[in-house]
Amino acid sequence: MKTTQELVGKRALVTGGTRGMGKAIVENLKAKGATVVTTARSEPEEGTTADLFISADIRTTEGIKVLTERTLDFLGGIDIIVNNVGGSSAPAGGVLALNDKDWMEAINWNLLSAVRLDRNLLPAMMQQKYGTIVHISSIQRTLPLFDSTLAYAAAKAALSNYSKGLSNEVAAFGIRVNTVAPGFIQTKAADAMIERLQEKYGSYEQALQELMSSLGGIPLGKPGQPEDVAELVAFLVSDRAKAITGSEYKIDGGTVPTI
Ligand SMILES: NC(=O)c1ccc[n+]([C@@H]2O[C@H](COP(=O)([O-])OP(=O)(O)OC[C@H]3O[C@@H](n4cnc5c(N)ncnc54)[C@H](OP(=O)(O)O)[C@@H]3O)[C@@H](O)[C@H]2O)c1
């Protein structure tokens, strides 16, 4: 991890910063000098490297309200928002297994949480004529896996589209908005899944290979690490990326076979 102090004085909110990519993003921004607030539904047992942890469920309007008020109160403004929260809890079984509740959950979790948070925090950025926002999407926005994550994939596609539209609208206020679309990233949760699949496939290596094959293969031969995503996000929110807005960066080891 680069430890240049290029984010000193910057005030950041990273959602979902207690595990996986969010945790790595918090650590990277902190290492570069930013003051960082993070949120999750449950407080991490091992503590957090963030300057402030706020317990909130950002699928709810109440959670967004608490998060916005406490963040602005603590930071006195906002320069960086990383909308990292997202996920899928839909059952397997294809499209007919998904009901309205599953679809609304996916849309709330992966799209509306970011829309609501941006809407609450944008006035502060617009007033200071400076800010940068990153939305964490997924390669599934163009490469949907149909069995258990179709609603998730569709919600991430909407997030990517929303991110582009927002970037056009707020560019005149000096605010940059970009999207990062990860492929298979080896978080602890992904590792736990590989370990569970070991029983079926005989070894950890074979289970990993099967998972990569289910995505059509990863040309670089291995999944990415949370720190890889954090490094890309840290670049995008820094002034080194001052000419970049409305862009989407895949970070997938080459998984998506098209440009
Ligand atoms: N891992 C991958 O391979 C992969 C690939 C493509 C895209 N992504 C996307 O990347 C992002 C991060 O994924 P990840 O795998 O690093 O996630 P993760 O390991 O499951 O961690 C998710 C984080 O978000 C928090 N969180 C979840 N729901 C929340 C809610 N409703 N309100 C507040 N906090 C919430 C979690 O804490 P609590 O549970 O305590 O709330 C945790 O801190 C997600 O948007 C995901 O869709 C992941």
PDB file of C-alpha atoms and ligand atoms in Angstrom:
ATOM      1  CA  MET A   1       0.000   0.000   0.000  1.00  0.00           C
ATOM      2  CA  LYS A   2       1.321   3.463  -0.940  1.00  0.00           C
ATOM      3  CA  THR A   3       1.717   5.568   2.149  1.00  0.00           C
ATOM      4  CA  THR A   4       2.038   9.028   0.613  1.00  0.00           C
ATOM      5  CA  GLN A   5       0.013  11.439   2.683  1.00  0.00           C
ATOM      6  CA  GLU A   6      -1.905  12.797  -0.313  1.00  0.00           C
ATOM      7  CA  LEU A   7      -5.291  12.688   1.449  1.00  0.00           C
ATOM      8  CA  VAL A   8      -4.337  14.727   4.511  1.00  0.00           C
ATOM      9  CA  GLY A   9      -7.169  17.142   5.328  1.00  0.00           C
ATOM     10  CA  LYS A  10      -9.723  15.141   3.330  1.00  0.00           C
ATOM     11  CA  ARG A  11     -12.920  14.002   5.089  1.00  0.00           C
ATOM     12  CA  ALA A  12     -14.258  10.643   3.951  1.00  0.00           C
ATOM     13  CA  LEU A  13     -17.222   8.349   4.510  1.00  0.00           C
ATOM     14  CA  VAL A  14     -16.848   4.698   3.474  1.00  0.00           C
ATOM     15  CA  THR A  15     -19.965   2.567   3.869  1.00  0.00           C
ATOM     16  CA  GLY A  16     -19.551  -1.058   4.941  1.00  0.00           C
ATOM     17  CA  GLY A  17     -15.995  -0.575   6.171  1.00  0.00           C
ATOM     18  CA  THR A  18     -15.800  -3.352   8.736  1.00  0.00           C
ATOM     19  CA  ARG A  19     -15.092  -6.288   6.413  1.00  0.00           C
ATOM     20  CA  GLY A  20     -13.916  -7.162   2.922  1.00  0.00           C
ATOM     21  CA  MET A  21     -13.227  -4.387   0.437  1.00  0.00           C
ATOM     22  CA  GLY A  22     -14.744  -1.669   2.633  1.00  0.00           C
ATOM     23  CA  LYS A  23     -12.295  -2.471   5.436  1.00  0.00           C
ATOM     24  CA  ALA A  24      -9.352  -2.359   3.012  1.00  0.00           C
ATOM     25  CA  ILE A  25     -10.605   0.977   1.596  1.00  0.00           C
ATOM     26  CA  VAL A  26     -10.866   2.481   5.099  1.00  0.00           C
ATOM     27  CA  GLU A  27      -7.319   1.324   5.894  1.00  0.00           C
ATOM     28  CA  ASN A  28      -5.918   2.674   2.616  1.00  0.00           C
ATOM     29  CA  LEU A  29      -7.578   6.107   2.931  1.00  0.00           C
ATOM     30  CA  LYS A  30      -6.438   6.330   6.560  1.00  0.00           C
ATOM     31  CA  ALA A  31      -2.861   5.415   5.570  1.00  0.00           C
ATOM     32  CA  LYS A  32      -2.937   8.259   3.031  1.00  0.00           C
ATOM     33  CA  GLY A  33      -3.958  10.741   5.723  1.00  0.00           C
ATOM     34  CA  ALA A  34      -7.747  11.098   5.355  1.00  0.00           C
ATOM     35  CA  THR A  35     -10.119  11.297   8.299  1.00  0.00           C
ATOM     36  CA  VAL A  36     -12.495   8.389   7.792  1.00  0.00           C
ATOM     37  CA  VAL A  37     -15.978   7.571   9.072  1.00  0.00           C
ATOM     38  CA  THR A  38     -17.459   4.169   8.417  1.00  0.00           C
ATOM     39  CA  THR A  39     -20.708   2.351   9.004  1.00  0.00           C
ATOM     40  CA  ALA A  40     -22.072  -1.182   9.245  1.00  0.00           C
ATOM     41  CA  ARG A  41     -25.047  -2.809  10.902  1.00  0.00           C
ATOM     42  CA  SER A  42     -22.939  -4.521  13.569  1.00  0.00           C
ATOM     43  CA  GLU A  43     -19.894  -3.174  15.381  1.00  0.00           C
ATOM     44  CA  PRO A  44     -16.749  -5.108  14.412  1.00  0.00           C
ATOM     45  CA  GLU A  45     -15.534  -7.349  17.245  1.00  0.00           C
ATOM     46  CA  GLU A  46     -11.891  -6.520  16.562  1.00  0.00           C
ATOM     47  CA  GLY A  47     -12.562  -2.754  16.426  1.00  0.00           C
ATOM     48  CA  THR A  48     -12.023  -0.494  13.422  1.00  0.00           C
ATOM     49  CA  THR A  49      -9.219   1.620  12.033  1.00  0.00           C
ATOM     50  CA  ALA A  50     -11.745   4.318  11.078  1.00  0.00           C
ATOM     51  CA  ASP A  51     -11.843   7.521  13.114  1.00  0.00           C
ATOM     52  CA  LEU A  52     -15.538   6.990  13.811  1.00  0.00           C
ATOM     53  CA  PHE A  53     -17.789   3.953  13.510  1.00  0.00           C
ATOM     54  CA  ILE A  54     -21.537   4.555  13.175  1.00  0.00           C
ATOM     55  CA  SER A  55     -23.915   1.652  13.544  1.00  0.00           C
ATOM     56  CA  ALA A  56     -26.667   1.976  10.913  1.00  0.00           C
ATOM     57  CA  ASP A  57     -28.620  -0.131   8.431  1.00  0.00           C
ATOM     58  CA  ILE A  58     -28.393   1.972   5.287  1.00  0.00           C
ATOM     59  CA  ARG A  59     -31.153   0.045   3.511  1.00  0.00           C
ATOM     60  CA  THR A  60     -33.507   2.143   5.657  1.00  0.00           C
ATOM     61  CA  THR A  61     -34.260   5.865   5.459  1.00  0.00           C
ATOM     62  CA  GLU A  62     -33.777   6.072   9.247  1.00  0.00           C
ATOM     63  CA  GLY A  63     -30.311   4.493   8.915  1.00  0.00           C
ATOM     64  CA  ILE A  64     -29.358   6.990   6.204  1.00  0.00           C
ATOM     65  CA  LYS A  65     -30.643   9.886   8.341  1.00  0.00           C
ATOM     66  CA  VAL A  66     -28.591   8.843  11.389  1.00  0.00           C
ATOM     67  CA  LEU A  67     -25.507   8.226   9.236  1.00  0.00           C
ATOM     68  CA  THR A  68     -25.755  11.582   7.442  1.00  0.00           C
ATOM     69  CA  GLU A  69     -26.303  13.633  10.602  1.00  0.00           C
ATOM     70  CA  ARG A  70     -23.560  11.970  12.639  1.00  0.00           C
ATOM     71  CA  THR A  71     -21.071  12.030   9.741  1.00  0.00           C
ATOM     72  CA  LEU A  72     -21.533  15.743   9.019  1.00  0.00           C
ATOM     73  CA  ASP A  73     -21.501  16.497  12.736  1.00  0.00           C
ATOM     74  CA  PHE A  74     -18.193  14.650  13.227  1.00  0.00           C
ATOM     75  CA  LEU A  75     -16.381  15.676  10.025  1.00  0.00           C
ATOM     76  CA  GLY A  76     -17.861  19.192   9.686  1.00  0.00           C
ATOM     77  CA  GLY A  77     -18.330  18.547   5.937  1.00  0.00           C
ATOM     78  CA  ILE A  78     -17.502  15.851   3.417  1.00  0.00           C
ATOM     79  CA  ASP A  79     -14.971  15.502   0.579  1.00  0.00           C
ATOM     80  CA  ILE A  80     -15.096  11.781  -0.259  1.00  0.00           C
ATOM     81  CA  ILE A  81     -17.967   9.269  -0.301  1.00  0.00           C
ATOM     82  CA  VAL A  82     -17.304   5.608  -1.080  1.00  0.00           C
ATOM     83  CA  ASN A  83     -20.620   3.782  -1.470  1.00  0.00           C
ATOM     84  CA  ASN A  84     -19.373   0.255  -0.850  1.00  0.00           C
ATOM     85  CA  VAL A  85     -22.346  -1.442   0.824  1.00  0.00           C
ATOM     86  CA  GLY A  86     -24.126  -4.037  -1.259  1.00  0.00           C
ATOM     87  CA  GLY A  87     -24.824  -7.708  -1.484  1.00  0.00           C
ATOM     88  CA  SER A  88     -27.339 -10.397  -2.250  1.00  0.00           C
ATOM     89  CA  SER A  89     -29.394 -12.671  -0.040  1.00  0.00           C
ATOM     90  CA  ALA A  90     -31.784 -13.997  -2.695  1.00  0.00           C
ATOM     91  CA  PRO A  91     -32.511 -17.727  -2.866  1.00  0.00           C
ATOM     92  CA  ALA A  92     -31.185 -19.956  -5.632  1.00  0.00           C
ATOM     93  CA  GLY A  93     -33.616 -21.354  -8.185  1.00  0.00           C
ATOM     94  CA  GLY A  94     -33.671 -18.848 -11.021  1.00  0.00           C
ATOM     95  CA  VAL A  95     -36.012 -16.002 -11.858  1.00  0.00           C
ATOM     96  CA  LEU A  96     -39.206 -17.760 -10.773  1.00  0.00           C
ATOM     97  CA  ALA A  97     -37.789 -18.243  -7.283  1.00  0.00           C
ATOM     98  CA  LEU A  98     -37.464 -14.467  -6.779  1.00  0.00           C
ATOM     99  CA  ASN A  99     -40.478 -12.597  -5.425  1.00  0.00           C
ATOM    100  CA  ASP A 100     -41.099  -8.840  -5.112  1.00  0.00           C
ATOM    101  CA  LYS A 101     -39.505  -8.804  -1.673  1.00  0.00           C
ATOM    102  CA  ASP A 102     -36.260 -10.279  -3.081  1.00  0.00           C
ATOM    103  CA  TRP A 103     -36.216  -7.682  -5.880  1.00  0.00           C
ATOM    104  CA  MET A 104     -36.922  -4.761  -3.543  1.00  0.00           C
ATOM    105  CA  GLU A 105     -34.235  -5.987  -1.137  1.00  0.00           C
ATOM    106  CA  ALA A 106     -31.654  -6.129  -3.934  1.00  0.00           C
ATOM    107  CA  ILE A 107     -32.595  -2.663  -5.216  1.00  0.00           C
ATOM    108  CA  ASN A 108     -32.650  -1.109  -1.746  1.00  0.00           C
ATOM    109  CA  TRP A 109     -29.334  -2.663  -0.762  1.00  0.00           C
ATOM    110  CA  ASN A 110     -27.378  -2.057  -3.972  1.00  0.00           C
ATOM    111  CA  LEU A 111     -28.957   1.050  -5.503  1.00  0.00           C
ATOM    112  CA  LEU A 112     -31.203   3.080  -3.211  1.00  0.00           C
ATOM    113  CA  SER A 113     -28.819   3.101  -0.229  1.00  0.00           C
ATOM    114  CA  ALA A 114     -26.281   4.929  -2.423  1.00  0.00           C
ATOM    115  CA  VAL A 115     -28.890   7.191  -4.049  1.00  0.00           C
ATOM    116  CA  ARG A 116     -30.251   8.266  -0.656  1.00  0.00           C
ATOM    117  CA  LEU A 117     -26.826   8.807   0.881  1.00  0.00           C
ATOM    118  CA  ASP A 118     -25.554  10.848  -2.093  1.00  0.00           C
ATOM    119  CA  ARG A 119     -28.743  12.932  -2.045  1.00  0.00           C
ATOM    120  CA  ASN A 120     -28.241  13.779   1.635  1.00  0.00           C
ATOM    121  CA  LEU A 121     -24.533  14.597   1.373  1.00  0.00           C
ATOM    122  CA  LEU A 122     -24.362  16.283  -2.051  1.00  0.00           C
ATOM    123  CA  PRO A 123     -25.574  19.715  -0.832  1.00  0.00           C
ATOM    124  CA  ALA A 124     -22.479  19.968   1.425  1.00  0.00           C
ATOM    125  CA  MET A 125     -20.192  19.087  -1.507  1.00  0.00           C
ATOM    126  CA  MET A 126     -21.994  21.419  -3.907  1.00  0.00           C
ATOM    127  CA  GLN A 127     -21.671  24.304  -1.487  1.00  0.00           C
ATOM    128  CA  GLN A 128     -17.883  23.881  -1.197  1.00  0.00           C
ATOM    129  CA  LYS A 129     -17.592  23.146  -4.955  1.00  0.00           C
ATOM    130  CA  TYR A 130     -15.433  20.090  -4.307  1.00  0.00           C
ATOM    131  CA  GLY A 131     -15.997  16.409  -3.771  1.00  0.00           C
ATOM    132  CA  THR A 132     -15.556  12.936  -5.138  1.00  0.00           C
ATOM    133  CA  ILE A 133     -17.855   9.918  -5.023  1.00  0.00           C
ATOM    134  CA  VAL A 134     -17.150   6.279  -5.845  1.00  0.00           C
ATOM    135  CA  HIS A 135     -19.860   3.650  -6.282  1.00  0.00           C
ATOM    136  CA  ILE A 136     -18.849   0.004  -5.908  1.00  0.00           C
ATOM    137  CA  SER A 137     -20.770  -1.882  -8.575  1.00  0.00           C
ATOM    138  CA  SER A 138     -19.888  -5.358  -9.907  1.00  0.00           C
ATOM    139  CA  ILE A 139     -18.890  -6.969 -13.196  1.00  0.00           C
ATOM    140  CA  GLN A 140     -22.346  -8.545 -12.952  1.00  0.00           C
ATOM    141  CA  ARG A 141     -23.738  -5.205 -14.183  1.00  0.00           C
ATOM    142  CA  THR A 142     -22.950  -6.511 -17.690  1.00  0.00           C
ATOM    143  CA  LEU A 143     -22.266 -10.173 -16.900  1.00  0.00           C
ATOM    144  CA  PRO A 144     -25.348 -11.321 -14.953  1.00  0.00           C
ATOM    145  CA  LEU A 145     -25.235 -14.672 -13.186  1.00  0.00           C
ATOM    146  CA  PHE A 146     -28.801 -15.799 -13.528  1.00  0.00           C
ATOM    147  CA  ASP A 147     -29.302 -18.323 -10.756  1.00  0.00           C
ATOM    148  CA  SER A 148     -29.284 -16.619  -7.370  1.00  0.00           C
ATOM    149  CA  THR A 149     -28.057 -13.132  -8.185  1.00  0.00           C
ATOM    150  CA  LEU A 150     -30.105 -11.808 -11.099  1.00  0.00           C
ATOM    151  CA  ALA A 151     -31.807  -9.113  -8.982  1.00  0.00           C
ATOM    152  CA  TYR A 152     -28.390  -8.117  -7.594  1.00  0.00           C
ATOM    153  CA  ALA A 153     -26.927  -7.923 -11.107  1.00  0.00           C
ATOM    154  CA  ALA A 154     -29.836  -5.771 -12.316  1.00  0.00           C
ATOM    155  CA  ALA A 155     -29.519  -3.466  -9.282  1.00  0.00           C
ATOM    156  CA  LYS A 156     -25.770  -3.069  -9.905  1.00  0.00           C
ATOM    157  CA  ALA A 157     -26.493  -2.236 -13.566  1.00  0.00           C
ATOM    158  CA  ALA A 158     -28.849   0.474 -12.326  1.00  0.00           C
ATOM    159  CA  LEU A 159     -26.164   1.724  -9.915  1.00  0.00           C
ATOM    160  CA  SER A 160     -23.626   2.041 -12.754  1.00  0.00           C
ATOM    161  CA  ASN A 161     -26.160   3.913 -14.890  1.00  0.00           C
ATOM    162  CA  TYR A 162     -27.142   6.206 -12.009  1.00  0.00           C
ATOM    163  CA  SER A 163     -23.463   6.914 -11.293  1.00  0.00           C
ATOM    164  CA  LYS A 164     -22.882   8.088 -14.869  1.00  0.00           C
ATOM    165  CA  GLY A 165     -25.977  10.299 -14.826  1.00  0.00           C
ATOM    166  CA  LEU A 166     -25.000  11.830 -11.494  1.00  0.00           C
ATOM    167  CA  SER A 167     -21.477  12.555 -12.739  1.00  0.00           C
ATOM    168  CA  ASN A 168     -22.881  14.689 -15.584  1.00  0.00           C
ATOM    169  CA  GLU A 169     -25.166  16.590 -13.251  1.00  0.00           C
ATOM    170  CA  VAL A 170     -22.633  17.540 -10.579  1.00  0.00           C
ATOM    171  CA  ALA A 171     -19.462  18.053 -12.645  1.00  0.00           C
ATOM    172  CA  ALA A 172     -20.161  21.798 -12.804  1.00  0.00           C
ATOM    173  CA  PHE A 173     -19.874  21.874  -9.002  1.00  0.00           C
ATOM    174  CA  GLY A 174     -16.357  20.396  -9.055  1.00  0.00           C
ATOM    175  CA  ILE A 175     -17.661  16.991  -7.961  1.00  0.00           C
ATOM    176  CA  ARG A 176     -16.313  13.833  -9.637  1.00  0.00           C
ATOM    177  CA  VAL A 177     -18.314  10.584  -9.637  1.00  0.00           C
ATOM    178  CA  ASN A 178     -16.883   7.243 -10.741  1.00  0.00           C
ATOM    179  CA  THR A 179     -17.734   3.564 -10.487  1.00  0.00           C
ATOM    180  CA  VAL A 180     -15.553   0.569  -9.669  1.00  0.00           C
ATOM    181  CA  ALA A 181     -16.805  -2.814 -10.894  1.00  0.00           C
ATOM    182  CA  PRO A 182     -14.990  -5.666  -9.152  1.00  0.00           C
ATOM    183  CA  GLY A 183     -14.948  -9.240 -10.359  1.00  0.00           C
ATOM    184  CA  PHE A 184     -14.156 -12.111  -7.989  1.00  0.00           C
ATOM    185  CA  ILE A 185     -12.413 -10.566  -4.991  1.00  0.00           C
ATOM    186  CA  GLN A 186     -11.053 -12.877  -2.317  1.00  0.00           C
ATOM    187  CA  THR A 187     -12.634 -11.438   0.803  1.00  0.00           C
ATOM    188  CA  LYS A 188     -12.871 -13.502   4.000  1.00  0.00           C
ATOM    189  CA  ALA A 189     -16.481 -14.331   3.037  1.00  0.00           C
ATOM    190  CA  ALA A 190     -15.310 -15.600  -0.370  1.00  0.00           C
ATOM    191  CA  ASP A 191     -12.594 -17.628   1.352  1.00  0.00           C
ATOM    192  CA  ALA A 192     -15.155 -19.191   3.685  1.00  0.00           C
ATOM    193  CA  MET A 193     -17.230 -20.168   0.642  1.00  0.00           C
ATOM    194  CA  ILE A 194     -14.185 -21.796  -1.015  1.00  0.00           C
ATOM    195  CA  GLU A 195     -13.534 -23.717   2.193  1.00  0.00           C
ATOM    196  CA  ARG A 196     -17.157 -24.925   2.230  1.00  0.00           C
ATOM    197  CA  LEU A 197     -16.815 -26.080  -1.403  1.00  0.00           C
ATOM    198  CA  GLN A 198     -13.651 -28.044  -0.565  1.00  0.00           C
ATOM    199  CA  GLU A 199     -15.800 -30.942   0.596  1.00  0.00           C
ATOM    200  CA  LYS A 200     -17.507 -31.155  -2.788  1.00  0.00           C
ATOM    201  CA  TYR A 201     -14.379 -30.668  -4.927  1.00  0.00           C
ATOM    202  CA  GLY A 202     -11.732 -32.386  -2.795  1.00  0.00           C
ATOM    203  CA  SER A 203      -9.276 -29.531  -2.243  1.00  0.00           C
ATOM    204  CA  TYR A 204      -9.123 -25.776  -1.699  1.00  0.00           C
ATOM    205  CA  GLU A 205      -7.329 -25.303  -5.056  1.00  0.00           C
ATOM    206  CA  GLN A 206      -9.953 -27.312  -6.948  1.00  0.00           C
ATOM    207  CA  ALA A 207     -12.815 -25.434  -5.269  1.00  0.00           C
ATOM    208  CA  LEU A 208     -11.159 -22.111  -6.223  1.00  0.00           C
ATOM    209  CA  GLN A 209     -10.701 -23.295  -9.820  1.00  0.00           C
ATOM    210  CA  GLU A 210     -14.384 -24.331 -10.017  1.00  0.00           C
ATOM    211  CA  LEU A 211     -15.488 -20.939  -8.749  1.00  0.00           C
ATOM    212  CA  MET A 212     -13.292 -19.139 -11.276  1.00  0.00           C
ATOM    213  CA  SER A 213     -14.582 -21.407 -14.055  1.00  0.00           C
ATOM    214  CA  SER A 214     -18.186 -20.566 -13.118  1.00  0.00           C
ATOM    215  CA  LEU A 215     -17.330 -16.969 -14.108  1.00  0.00           C
ATOM    216  CA  GLY A 216     -15.909 -18.104 -17.440  1.00  0.00           C
ATOM    217  CA  GLY A 217     -12.353 -18.122 -16.052  1.00  0.00           C
ATOM    218  CA  ILE A 218     -10.000 -15.378 -14.858  1.00  0.00           C
ATOM    219  CA  PRO A 219      -7.228 -14.728 -17.420  1.00  0.00           C
ATOM    220  CA  LEU A 220      -4.814 -13.566 -14.692  1.00  0.00           C
ATOM    221  CA  GLY A 221      -5.397 -16.940 -13.021  1.00  0.00           C
ATOM    222  CA  LYS A 222      -6.456 -15.787  -9.561  1.00  0.00           C
ATOM    223  CA  PRO A 223      -9.040 -13.608  -7.829  1.00  0.00           C
ATOM    224  CA  GLY A 224      -8.232 -10.054  -6.796  1.00  0.00           C
ATOM    225  CA  GLN A 225      -7.576  -9.038  -3.204  1.00  0.00           C
ATOM    226  CA  PRO A 226      -9.543  -6.413  -1.231  1.00  0.00           C
ATOM    227  CA  GLU A 227      -6.363  -4.299  -1.131  1.00  0.00           C
ATOM    228  CA  ASP A 228      -6.269  -4.179  -4.960  1.00  0.00           C
ATOM    229  CA  VAL A 229      -9.720  -2.608  -5.019  1.00  0.00           C
ATOM    230  CA  ALA A 230      -8.761  -0.231  -2.203  1.00  0.00           C
ATOM    231  CA  GLU A 231      -5.753   1.022  -4.180  1.00  0.00           C
ATOM    232  CA  LEU A 232      -7.928   1.799  -7.226  1.00  0.00           C
ATOM    233  CA  VAL A 233     -10.505   3.592  -5.078  1.00  0.00           C
ATOM    234  CA  ALA A 234      -7.772   5.595  -3.313  1.00  0.00           C
ATOM    235  CA  PHE A 235      -6.457   6.743  -6.704  1.00  0.00           C
ATOM    236  CA  LEU A 236      -9.916   7.722  -7.954  1.00  0.00           C
ATOM    237  CA  VAL A 237     -10.700   9.852  -4.885  1.00  0.00           C
ATOM    238  CA  SER A 238      -7.304  11.579  -4.979  1.00  0.00           C
ATOM    239  CA  ASP A 239      -6.481  14.706  -6.948  1.00  0.00           C
ATOM    240  CA  ARG A 240      -4.248  12.532  -9.170  1.00  0.00           C
ATOM    241  CA  ALA A 241      -7.547  11.534 -10.818  1.00  0.00           C
ATOM    242  CA  LYS A 242      -8.699  15.148 -11.154  1.00  0.00           C
ATOM    243  CA  ALA A 243      -9.559  14.726 -14.854  1.00  0.00           C
ATOM    244  CA  ILE A 244     -11.564  11.531 -14.356  1.00  0.00           C
ATOM    245  CA  THR A 245     -15.326  11.547 -13.897  1.00  0.00           C
ATOM    246  CA  GLY A 246     -18.232   9.504 -15.232  1.00  0.00           C
ATOM    247  CA  SER A 247     -15.922   6.523 -15.729  1.00  0.00           C
ATOM    248  CA  GLU A 248     -16.229   2.921 -14.696  1.00  0.00           C
ATOM    249  CA  TYR A 249     -13.206   0.777 -13.877  1.00  0.00           C
ATOM    250  CA  LYS A 250     -13.422  -2.995 -13.983  1.00  0.00           C
ATOM    251  CA  ILE A 251     -11.045  -4.777 -11.635  1.00  0.00           C
ATOM    252  CA  ASP A 252     -11.531  -8.427 -12.505  1.00  0.00           C
ATOM    253  CA  GLY A 253      -8.272 -10.001 -13.681  1.00  0.00           C
ATOM    254  CA  GLY A 254      -9.697  -9.942 -17.207  1.00  0.00           C
ATOM    255  CA  THR A 255     -12.910 -11.896 -16.423  1.00  0.00           C
ATOM    256  CA  VAL A 256     -15.290  -9.843 -18.593  1.00  0.00           C
ATOM    257  CA  PRO A 257     -14.420 -11.059 -22.090  1.00  0.00           C
ATOM    258  CA  THR A 258     -15.445  -7.860 -23.907  1.00  0.00           C
ATOM    259  CA  ILE A 259     -14.155  -4.271 -23.790  1.00  0.00           C
TER     260      ILE A 259
HETATM  261  N1  LIG B   1     -16.562  -9.819  -2.925  1.00  0.00           N
HETATM  262  C1  LIG B   1     -16.683  -9.821  -4.262  1.00  0.00           C
HETATM  263  O1  LIG B   1     -16.146 -10.692  -4.947  1.00  0.00           O
HETATM  264  C2  LIG B   1     -17.471  -8.710  -4.939  1.00  0.00           C
HETATM  265  C3  LIG B   1     -17.484  -8.693  -6.338  1.00  0.00           C
HETATM  266  C4  LIG B   1     -18.142  -7.659  -6.990  1.00  0.00           C
HETATM  267  C5  LIG B   1     -18.749  -6.659  -6.257  1.00  0.00           C
HETATM  268  N2  LIG B   1     -18.745  -6.692  -4.908  1.00  0.00           N
HETATM  269  C6  LIG B   1     -19.377  -5.571  -4.191  1.00  0.00           C
HETATM  270  O2  LIG B   1     -18.399  -4.955  -3.385  1.00  0.00           O
HETATM  271  C7  LIG B   1     -19.003  -4.410  -2.208  1.00  0.00           C
HETATM  272  C8  LIG B   1     -18.312  -4.955  -0.981  1.00  0.00           C
HETATM  273  O3  LIG B   1     -18.382  -6.370  -1.020  1.00  0.00           O
HETATM  274  P1  LIG B   1     -17.615  -7.294   0.049  1.00  0.00           P
HETATM  275  O4  LIG B   1     -17.620  -8.657  -0.534  1.00  0.00           O
HETATM  276  O5  LIG B   1     -16.332  -6.666   0.458  1.00  0.00           O
HETATM  277  O6  LIG B   1     -18.678  -7.249   1.255  1.00  0.00           O
HETATM  278  P2  LIG B   1     -18.681  -7.939   2.684  1.00  0.00           P
HETATM  279  O7  LIG B   1     -17.390  -8.637   2.964  1.00  0.00           O
HETATM  280  O8  LIG B   1     -19.956  -8.735   2.750  1.00  0.00           O
HETATM  281  O9  LIG B   1     -18.799  -6.680   3.667  1.00  0.00           O
HETATM  282  C9  LIG B   1     -19.899  -5.850   3.575  1.00  0.00           C
HETATM  283  C10 LIG B   1     -19.741  -4.675   4.531  1.00  0.00           C
HETATM  284  O10 LIG B   1     -20.910  -3.851   4.436  1.00  0.00           O
HETATM  285  C11 LIG B   1     -21.597  -3.848   5.687  1.00  0.00           C
HETATM  286  N3  LIG B   1     -23.028  -3.820   5.372  1.00  0.00           N
HETATM  287  C12 LIG B   1     -23.720  -4.746   4.647  1.00  0.00           C
HETATM  288  N4  LIG B   1     -25.004  -4.378   4.553  1.00  0.00           N
HETATM  289  C13 LIG B   1     -25.137  -3.216   5.223  1.00  0.00           C
HETATM  290  C14 LIG B   1     -26.231  -2.346   5.479  1.00  0.00           C
HETATM  291  N5  LIG B   1     -27.463  -2.630   5.037  1.00  0.00           N
HETATM  292  N6  LIG B   1     -26.012  -1.209   6.174  1.00  0.00           N
HETATM  293  C15 LIG B   1     -24.773  -0.917   6.635  1.00  0.00           C
HETATM  294  N7  LIG B   1     -23.700  -1.695   6.423  1.00  0.00           N
HETATM  295  C16 LIG B   1     -23.882  -2.836   5.733  1.00  0.00           C
HETATM  296  C17 LIG B   1     -21.108  -5.110   6.404  1.00  0.00           C
HETATM  297  O11 LIG B   1     -21.230  -5.061   7.822  1.00  0.00           O
HETATM  298  P3  LIG B   1     -22.567  -5.613   8.576  1.00  0.00           P
HETATM  299  O12 LIG B   1     -22.875  -6.961   8.012  1.00  0.00           O
HETATM  300  O13 LIG B   1     -22.205  -5.623  10.028  1.00  0.00           O
HETATM  301  O14 LIG B   1     -23.648  -4.623   8.263  1.00  0.00           O
HETATM  302  C18 LIG B   1     -19.641  -5.105   5.979  1.00  0.00           C
HETATM  303  O15 LIG B   1     -18.923  -4.131   6.691  1.00  0.00           O
HETATM  304  C19 LIG B   1     -20.490  -4.758  -2.304  1.00  0.00           C
HETATM  305  O16 LIG B   1     -21.187  -3.692  -2.880  1.00  0.00           O
HETATM  306  C20 LIG B   1     -20.495  -5.954  -3.244  1.00  0.00           C
HETATM  307  O17 LIG B   1     -21.731  -6.087  -3.928  1.00  0.00           O
HETATM  308  C21 LIG B   1     -18.124  -7.720  -4.218  1.00  0.00           C
END
